[in-house]
XYZ file of C-alpha atoms in Angstrom:
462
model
C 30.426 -8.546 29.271
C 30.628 -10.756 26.236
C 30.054 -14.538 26.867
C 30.807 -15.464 23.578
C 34.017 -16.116 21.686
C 34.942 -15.064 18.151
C 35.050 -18.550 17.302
C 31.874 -19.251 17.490
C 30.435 -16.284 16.641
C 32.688 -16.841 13.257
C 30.871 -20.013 13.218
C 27.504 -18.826 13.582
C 28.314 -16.303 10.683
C 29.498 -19.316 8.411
C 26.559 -21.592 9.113
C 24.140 -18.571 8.805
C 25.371 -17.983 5.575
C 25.310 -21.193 4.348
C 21.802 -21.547 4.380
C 20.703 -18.180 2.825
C 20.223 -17.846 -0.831
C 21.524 -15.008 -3.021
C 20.574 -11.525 -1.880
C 20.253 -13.247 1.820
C 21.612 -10.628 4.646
C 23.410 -11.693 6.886
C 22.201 -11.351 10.611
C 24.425 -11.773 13.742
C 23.497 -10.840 17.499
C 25.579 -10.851 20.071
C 24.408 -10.465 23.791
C 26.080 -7.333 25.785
C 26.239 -5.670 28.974
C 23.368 -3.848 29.602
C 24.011 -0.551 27.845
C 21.478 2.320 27.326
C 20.550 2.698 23.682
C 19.818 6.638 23.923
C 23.314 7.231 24.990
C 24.879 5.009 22.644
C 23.169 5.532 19.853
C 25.695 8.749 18.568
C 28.563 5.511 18.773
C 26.425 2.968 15.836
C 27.720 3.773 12.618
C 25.632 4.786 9.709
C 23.247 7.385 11.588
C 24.505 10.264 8.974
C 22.196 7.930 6.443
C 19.348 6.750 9.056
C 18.604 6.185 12.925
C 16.454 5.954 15.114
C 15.598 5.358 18.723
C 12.680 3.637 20.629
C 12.381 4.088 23.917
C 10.127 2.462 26.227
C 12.450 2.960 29.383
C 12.460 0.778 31.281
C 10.921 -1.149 29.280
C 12.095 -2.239 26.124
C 14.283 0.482 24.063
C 16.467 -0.078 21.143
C 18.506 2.116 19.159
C 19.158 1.425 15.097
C 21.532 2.972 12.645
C 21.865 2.612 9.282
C 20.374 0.489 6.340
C 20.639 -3.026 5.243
C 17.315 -2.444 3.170
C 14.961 0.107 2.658
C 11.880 0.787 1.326
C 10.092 4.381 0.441
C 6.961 4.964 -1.616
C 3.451 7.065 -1.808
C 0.183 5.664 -2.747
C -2.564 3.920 -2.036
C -1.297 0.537 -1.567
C 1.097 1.849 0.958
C 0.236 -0.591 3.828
C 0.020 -3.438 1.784
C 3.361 -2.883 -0.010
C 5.385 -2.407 3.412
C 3.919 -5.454 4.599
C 5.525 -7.220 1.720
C 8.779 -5.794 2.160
C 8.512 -6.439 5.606
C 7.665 -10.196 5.035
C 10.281 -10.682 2.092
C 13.541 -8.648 4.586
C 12.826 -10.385 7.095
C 12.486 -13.942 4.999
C 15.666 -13.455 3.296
C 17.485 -13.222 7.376
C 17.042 -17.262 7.582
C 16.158 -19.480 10.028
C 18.595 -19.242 12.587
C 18.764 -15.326 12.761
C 15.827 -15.169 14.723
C 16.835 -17.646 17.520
C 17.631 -15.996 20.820
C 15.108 -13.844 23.461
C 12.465 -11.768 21.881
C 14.640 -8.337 22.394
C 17.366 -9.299 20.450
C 15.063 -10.433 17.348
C 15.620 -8.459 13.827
C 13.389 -5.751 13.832
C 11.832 -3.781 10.179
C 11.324 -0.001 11.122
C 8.153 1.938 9.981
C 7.322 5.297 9.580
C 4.384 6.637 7.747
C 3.043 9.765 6.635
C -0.601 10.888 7.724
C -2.001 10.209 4.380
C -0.837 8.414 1.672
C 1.045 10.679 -0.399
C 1.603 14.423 -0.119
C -0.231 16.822 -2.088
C 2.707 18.416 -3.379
C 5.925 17.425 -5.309
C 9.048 18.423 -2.696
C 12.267 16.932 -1.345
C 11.368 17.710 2.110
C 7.985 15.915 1.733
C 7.496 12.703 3.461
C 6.926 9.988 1.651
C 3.309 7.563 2.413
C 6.116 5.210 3.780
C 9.717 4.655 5.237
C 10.499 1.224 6.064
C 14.098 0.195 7.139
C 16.242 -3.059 7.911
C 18.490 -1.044 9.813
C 21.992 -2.203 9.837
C 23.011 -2.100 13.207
C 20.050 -2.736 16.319
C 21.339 -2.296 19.916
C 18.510 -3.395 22.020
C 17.794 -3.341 26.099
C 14.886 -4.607 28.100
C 16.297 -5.128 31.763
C 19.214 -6.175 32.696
C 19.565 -7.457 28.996
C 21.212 -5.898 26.091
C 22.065 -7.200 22.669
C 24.081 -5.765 19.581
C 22.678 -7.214 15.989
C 24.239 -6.400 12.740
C 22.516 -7.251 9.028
C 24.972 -6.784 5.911
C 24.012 -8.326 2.549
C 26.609 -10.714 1.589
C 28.785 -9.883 -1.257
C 32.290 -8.561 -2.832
C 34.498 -7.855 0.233
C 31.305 -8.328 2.614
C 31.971 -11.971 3.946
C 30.914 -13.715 6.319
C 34.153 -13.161 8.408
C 34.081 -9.717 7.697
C 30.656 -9.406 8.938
C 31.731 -11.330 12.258
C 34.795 -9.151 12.664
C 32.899 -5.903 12.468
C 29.972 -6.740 14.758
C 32.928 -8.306 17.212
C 34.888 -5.059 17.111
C 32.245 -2.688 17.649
C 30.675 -4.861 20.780
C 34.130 -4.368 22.243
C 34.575 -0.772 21.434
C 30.768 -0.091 22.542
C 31.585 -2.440 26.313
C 35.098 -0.356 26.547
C 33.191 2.994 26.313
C 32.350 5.638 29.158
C 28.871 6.574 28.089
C 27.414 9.799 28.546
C 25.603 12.577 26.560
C 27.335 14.887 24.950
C 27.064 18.606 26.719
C 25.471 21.435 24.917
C 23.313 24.322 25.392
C 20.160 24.211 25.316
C 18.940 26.800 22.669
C 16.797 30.170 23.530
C 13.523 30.031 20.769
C 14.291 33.438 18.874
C 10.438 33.519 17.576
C 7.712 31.736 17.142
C 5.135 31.938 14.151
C 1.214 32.702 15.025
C -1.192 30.776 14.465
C -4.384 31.335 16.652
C -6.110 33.577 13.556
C -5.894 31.420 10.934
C -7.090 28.277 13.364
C -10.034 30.566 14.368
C -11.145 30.622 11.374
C -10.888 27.020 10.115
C -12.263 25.854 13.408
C -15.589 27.664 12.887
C -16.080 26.277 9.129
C -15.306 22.705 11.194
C -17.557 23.315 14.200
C -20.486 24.839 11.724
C -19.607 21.047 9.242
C -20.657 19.495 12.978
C -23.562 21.315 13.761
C -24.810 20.795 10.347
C -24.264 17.076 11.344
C -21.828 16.785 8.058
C -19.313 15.297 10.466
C -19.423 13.561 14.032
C -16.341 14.781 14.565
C -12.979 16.614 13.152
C -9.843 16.945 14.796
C -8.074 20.430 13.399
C -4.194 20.510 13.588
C -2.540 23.745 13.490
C 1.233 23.995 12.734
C 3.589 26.492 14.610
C 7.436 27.269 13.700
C 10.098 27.696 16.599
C 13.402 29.677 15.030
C 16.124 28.630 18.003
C 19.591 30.941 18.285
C 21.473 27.384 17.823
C 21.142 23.401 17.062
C 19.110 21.267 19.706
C 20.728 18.159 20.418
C 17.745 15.254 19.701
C 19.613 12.668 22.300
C 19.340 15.268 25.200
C 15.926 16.266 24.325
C 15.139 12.547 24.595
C 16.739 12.150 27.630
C 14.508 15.274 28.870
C 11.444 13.565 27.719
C 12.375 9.996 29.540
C 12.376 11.652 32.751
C 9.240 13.510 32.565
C 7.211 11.497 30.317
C 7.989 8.538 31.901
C 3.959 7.287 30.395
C 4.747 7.599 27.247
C 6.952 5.662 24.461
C 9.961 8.150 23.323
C 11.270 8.301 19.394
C 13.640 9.686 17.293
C 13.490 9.107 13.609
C 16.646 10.817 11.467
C 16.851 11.063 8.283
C 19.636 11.782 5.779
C 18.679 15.535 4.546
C 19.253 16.095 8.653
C 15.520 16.030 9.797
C 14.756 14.605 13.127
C 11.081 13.158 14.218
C 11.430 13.399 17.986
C 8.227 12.807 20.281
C 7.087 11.022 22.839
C 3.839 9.558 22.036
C 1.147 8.408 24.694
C -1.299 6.369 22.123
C -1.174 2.838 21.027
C -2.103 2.323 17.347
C -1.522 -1.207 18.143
C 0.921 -3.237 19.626
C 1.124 -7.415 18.892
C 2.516 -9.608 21.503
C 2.070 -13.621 21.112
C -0.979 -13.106 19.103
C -2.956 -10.974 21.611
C -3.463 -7.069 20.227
C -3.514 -4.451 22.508
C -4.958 -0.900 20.667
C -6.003 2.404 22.915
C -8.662 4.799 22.449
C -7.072 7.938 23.754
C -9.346 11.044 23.261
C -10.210 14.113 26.117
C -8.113 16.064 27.606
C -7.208 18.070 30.630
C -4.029 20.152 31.767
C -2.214 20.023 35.732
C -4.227 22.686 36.504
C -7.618 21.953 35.913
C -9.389 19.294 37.924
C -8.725 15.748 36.283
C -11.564 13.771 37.745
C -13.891 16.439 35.771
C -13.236 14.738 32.500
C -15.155 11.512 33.622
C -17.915 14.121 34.191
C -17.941 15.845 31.199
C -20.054 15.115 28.130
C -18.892 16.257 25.412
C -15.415 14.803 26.735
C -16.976 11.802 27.303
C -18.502 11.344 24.044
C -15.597 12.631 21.954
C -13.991 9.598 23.535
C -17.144 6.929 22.878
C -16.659 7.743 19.469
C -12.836 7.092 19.646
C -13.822 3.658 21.012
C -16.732 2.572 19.362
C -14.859 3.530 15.961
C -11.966 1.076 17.389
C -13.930 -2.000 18.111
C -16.154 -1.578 15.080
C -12.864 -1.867 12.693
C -11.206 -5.041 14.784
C -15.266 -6.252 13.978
C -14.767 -5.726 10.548
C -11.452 -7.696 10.591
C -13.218 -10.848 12.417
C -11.841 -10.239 15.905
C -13.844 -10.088 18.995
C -12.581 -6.718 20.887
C -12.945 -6.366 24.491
C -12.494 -3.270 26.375
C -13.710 -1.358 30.052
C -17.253 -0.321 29.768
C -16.040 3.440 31.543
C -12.718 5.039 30.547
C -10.257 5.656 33.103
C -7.913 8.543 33.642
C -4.165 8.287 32.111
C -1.411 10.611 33.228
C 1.116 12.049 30.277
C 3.402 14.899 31.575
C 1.193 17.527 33.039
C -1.694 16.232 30.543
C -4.663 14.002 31.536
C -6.464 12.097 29.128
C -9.703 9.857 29.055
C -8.075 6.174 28.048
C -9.788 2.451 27.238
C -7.405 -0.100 25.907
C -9.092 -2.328 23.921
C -7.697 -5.873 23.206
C -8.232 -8.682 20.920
C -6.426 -12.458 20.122
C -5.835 -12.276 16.607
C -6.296 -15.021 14.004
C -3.725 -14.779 11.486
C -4.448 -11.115 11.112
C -1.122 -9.375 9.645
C -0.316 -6.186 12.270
C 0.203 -3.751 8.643
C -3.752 -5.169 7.433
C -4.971 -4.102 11.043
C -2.968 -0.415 10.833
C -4.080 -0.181 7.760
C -7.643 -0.717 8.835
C -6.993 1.880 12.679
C -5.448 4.492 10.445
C -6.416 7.109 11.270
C -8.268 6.656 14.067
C -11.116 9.318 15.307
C -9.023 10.189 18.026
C -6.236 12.199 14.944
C -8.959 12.503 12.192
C -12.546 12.872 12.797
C -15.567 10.807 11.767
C -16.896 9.881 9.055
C -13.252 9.199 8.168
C -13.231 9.431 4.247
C -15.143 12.364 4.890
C -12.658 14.110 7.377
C -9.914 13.232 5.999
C -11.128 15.227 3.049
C -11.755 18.206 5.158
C -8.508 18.156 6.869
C -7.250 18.485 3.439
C -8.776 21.420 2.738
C -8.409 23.442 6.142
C -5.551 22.797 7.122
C -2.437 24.946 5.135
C 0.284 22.093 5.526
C 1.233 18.939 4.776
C 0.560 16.306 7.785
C 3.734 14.764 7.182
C 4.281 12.327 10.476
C 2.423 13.983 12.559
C -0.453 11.836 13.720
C 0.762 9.086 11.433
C 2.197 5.272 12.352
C 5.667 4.670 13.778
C 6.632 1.743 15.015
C 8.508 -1.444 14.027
C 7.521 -5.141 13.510
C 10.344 -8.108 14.724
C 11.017 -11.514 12.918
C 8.535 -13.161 14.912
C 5.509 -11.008 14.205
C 5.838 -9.346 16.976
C 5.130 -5.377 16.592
C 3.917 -2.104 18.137
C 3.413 1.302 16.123
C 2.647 4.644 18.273
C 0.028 7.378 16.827
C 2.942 10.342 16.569
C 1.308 12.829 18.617
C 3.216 14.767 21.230
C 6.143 15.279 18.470
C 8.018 17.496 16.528
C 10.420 17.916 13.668
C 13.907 19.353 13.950
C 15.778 21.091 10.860
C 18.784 22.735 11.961
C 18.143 25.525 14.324
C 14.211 25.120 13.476
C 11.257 23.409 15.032
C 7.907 22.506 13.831
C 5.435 21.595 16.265
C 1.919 20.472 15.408
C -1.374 19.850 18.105
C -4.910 19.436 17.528
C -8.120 19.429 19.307
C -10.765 17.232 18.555
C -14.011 19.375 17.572
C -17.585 17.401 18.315
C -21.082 18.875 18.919
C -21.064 21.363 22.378
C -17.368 21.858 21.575
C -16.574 25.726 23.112
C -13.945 27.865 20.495
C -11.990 29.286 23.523
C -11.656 26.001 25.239
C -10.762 24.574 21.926
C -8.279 27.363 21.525
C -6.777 27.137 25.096
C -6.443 23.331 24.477
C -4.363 23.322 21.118
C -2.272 26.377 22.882
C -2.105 24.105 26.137
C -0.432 21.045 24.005
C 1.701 23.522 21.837
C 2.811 24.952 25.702
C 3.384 21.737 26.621
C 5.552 20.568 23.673
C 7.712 24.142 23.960
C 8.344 23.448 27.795
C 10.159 20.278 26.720
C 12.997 22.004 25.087
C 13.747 23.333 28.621
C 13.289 20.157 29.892
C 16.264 18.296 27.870
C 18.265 21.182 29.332
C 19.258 19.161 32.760
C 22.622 17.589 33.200
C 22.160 14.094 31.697
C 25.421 13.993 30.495
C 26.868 13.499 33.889
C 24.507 10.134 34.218
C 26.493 7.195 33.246
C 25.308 4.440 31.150
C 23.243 1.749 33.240
């Protein structure tokens, strides 16, 4: 229930505004029941332009709709640049729009692209960058839940006016009787191959690491899924809350219509108080095969010491002091098992963007030596990266932040998928076991779209 009045949220909106300077947003939170962000997110307005949902159920999960401010470019100076913007947005909020607990705080969403810009000229490419001051943020962690709205001050946009909208919309989201929409789940017409062309790009990358060119390289391949109707992102959300309960969920949709959904297991890094928390995720196993084997086998085992040793040699580099398990331990994802050593570190004034930009990519999504991967990847793999692999995340007013590595995702276009998995390649990697792996995630990532299909929508709001 609300436990505020208008009046004094009117009078938090005039005070607010007094103290910001021209261009300031406006930013006003108001506590609420505790609703469930995935289900309401179809209610914020503005989603036909942007939204997006985090979902760390239950944990903390927030859903955001439209834009206050937002940023896009290429290049390399990508990090850097959405660090500024990210500094400057959240400036221009003031003072006293960052008072109350640390769910409620304004939040700047990121997404970035795999590499810096694409190699091609194309509407549907992604930009290096995406960075958003959404306008509307409903947030949950508990039994807490807040609604925040950001509108730049001007012409008809008043301070009252901003008051009256987030008031009305707190009421009409508390009146509501929440539940997903039903739909069916759609039947996947075809699928496009892709083993053949993988073969053959995985032997120039294996013979590249027997030659001792490369440590490592971890070879995506790319596979289309032509459905016989739409797939509702919010129930294929809900699917993946319930069965990959490890991992954080998101949804990133943009205004041409495509939707980022995944559920990602790995920690680029995550920023709480001052203490960073990274994980080196790298080995894998399915629900069939026996998972203690992977802290048994080698070349498991030292796909995943370079994944760590990579880690704690770039927090070096940035003059923090890493600590981490000496032995990996087993992590459970859906019917995957991985090898898994977080790795923390109490920061120094280090900005969360300069430390991505240092992680990214890590050897667990690229390979090693990195420049030299990366340059590889370029040239055997036929498509653009886009987000897959790449940084998503978000970073709050109090520098506060977490961005996932978006594996385990997918992109929607209308009645199309795309789906991309990888295997890492190292020396006394096997092709078939390579080749059953990337089928094994691809498997994995198609049995999801059956998964959304049970009856959420008959699960209230709570």
């Amino acid at each position: 229930m609300l436990n505020s009045t208008f009046i004094d949220l009117l009078a938090q909106a005039s005070k607010q505004a007094a103290g910001l300077e021209d261009g300031g947003v406006l930013s006003l939170a108001l506590p609420l029941a505790p609703l469930d962000p995935l289900k309401a997110l179809a209610a914020l307005p503005g989603g036909d332009r942007f939204r997006m949902l985090w979902d760390g159920a239950p944990g903390f999960c927030f859903a955001a709709s439209g834009l206050a401010q937002h940023l896009e470019l290429s290049g390399p100076r990508r990090f850097e640049l959405a660090q500024r913007f990210c500094q400057l947005s959240l400036a221009r909020l003031g003072a006293e729009a960052i008072s109350g607990p640390a769910l409620a705080r304004p939040r700047v969403l990121l997404a970035f692209s795999f590499f810096d810009s694409p190699l091609q000229n194309g509407r549907s490419l992604l930009p290096g960058v995406r960075a958003v001051l959404p306008r509307w943020q409903l947030s949950r962690q508990g039994q807490q839940a807040w609604l925040r709205l950001q509108r730049p001050l001007g012409g008809e946009v008043t301070p009252r006016y901003v008051a009256e909208e987030l008031w009305d919309m707190a009421q009409h989201l508390e009146r509501a009787d929440w539940c997903l929409p039903l739909a069916t789940i759609p039947k996947v017409l075809s699928k496009s191959p892709w083993q053949q062309a993988y073969r053959g790009a995985m032997d120039q990358a294996l013979d590249l690491v027997e030659r001792g060119e490369l440590r490592k390289l971890v070879l995506a391949v790319r596979q289309h899924l032509q459905l016989d109707g739409p797939l509702e992102p919010q129930l294929l959300l809900a699917g993946l809350r319930k069965h990959q309960a490890g991992s954080c969920r998101f949804l990133w949709g943009e205004a041409d219509g495509s939707v980022l959904v995944g559920a990602s297991p790995e920690r680029l890094l995550a920023v709480r108080k001052g203490e960073l928390r990274c994980d080196a995720l790298a080995g894998t196993a399915g629900q069939g095969e026996p998972a203690q084997a992977l802290l048994h086998s080698s070349k498991d085992l030292h796909e995943h010491e370079l994944v760590v040793g990579a880690i704690r040699a770039v927090l070096q580099q940035q003059g923090l002091s890493p600590n981490s398990l000496r032995a990996p331990r087993l992590a459970r994802h859906g019917p995957l098992r991985h090898l898994h050593t977080p790795i923390s570190a109490t920061l120094s004034g280090q900005h969360p963007l300069t430390l991505a930009e240092a992680l990214h990519p890590t050897p667990a999504v690229a390979g090693l030596p990195r420049k030299e991967a990366m340059a590889w990847l370029r040239s055997l793999e036929p498509f653009e990266r886009g987000a897959y692999a790449a940084p998503i995340g978000w970073i709050d007013s109090a520098g506060d932040a977490e961005l996932r590595v978006a594996i385990r995702s997918g992109v929607l276009r209308g009645q199309q998928l795309e789906l991309t998995a990888g295997a890492g390649l190292v020396r006394g990697s096997e092709p078939q076991r390579e080749l059953a792996e990337v089928a094994l995630k691809l498997e994995v990532l198609q049995q999801q779209l059956s998964l959304a299909g049970d009856q959420f929508s008959t699960v209230a709001a709570g």
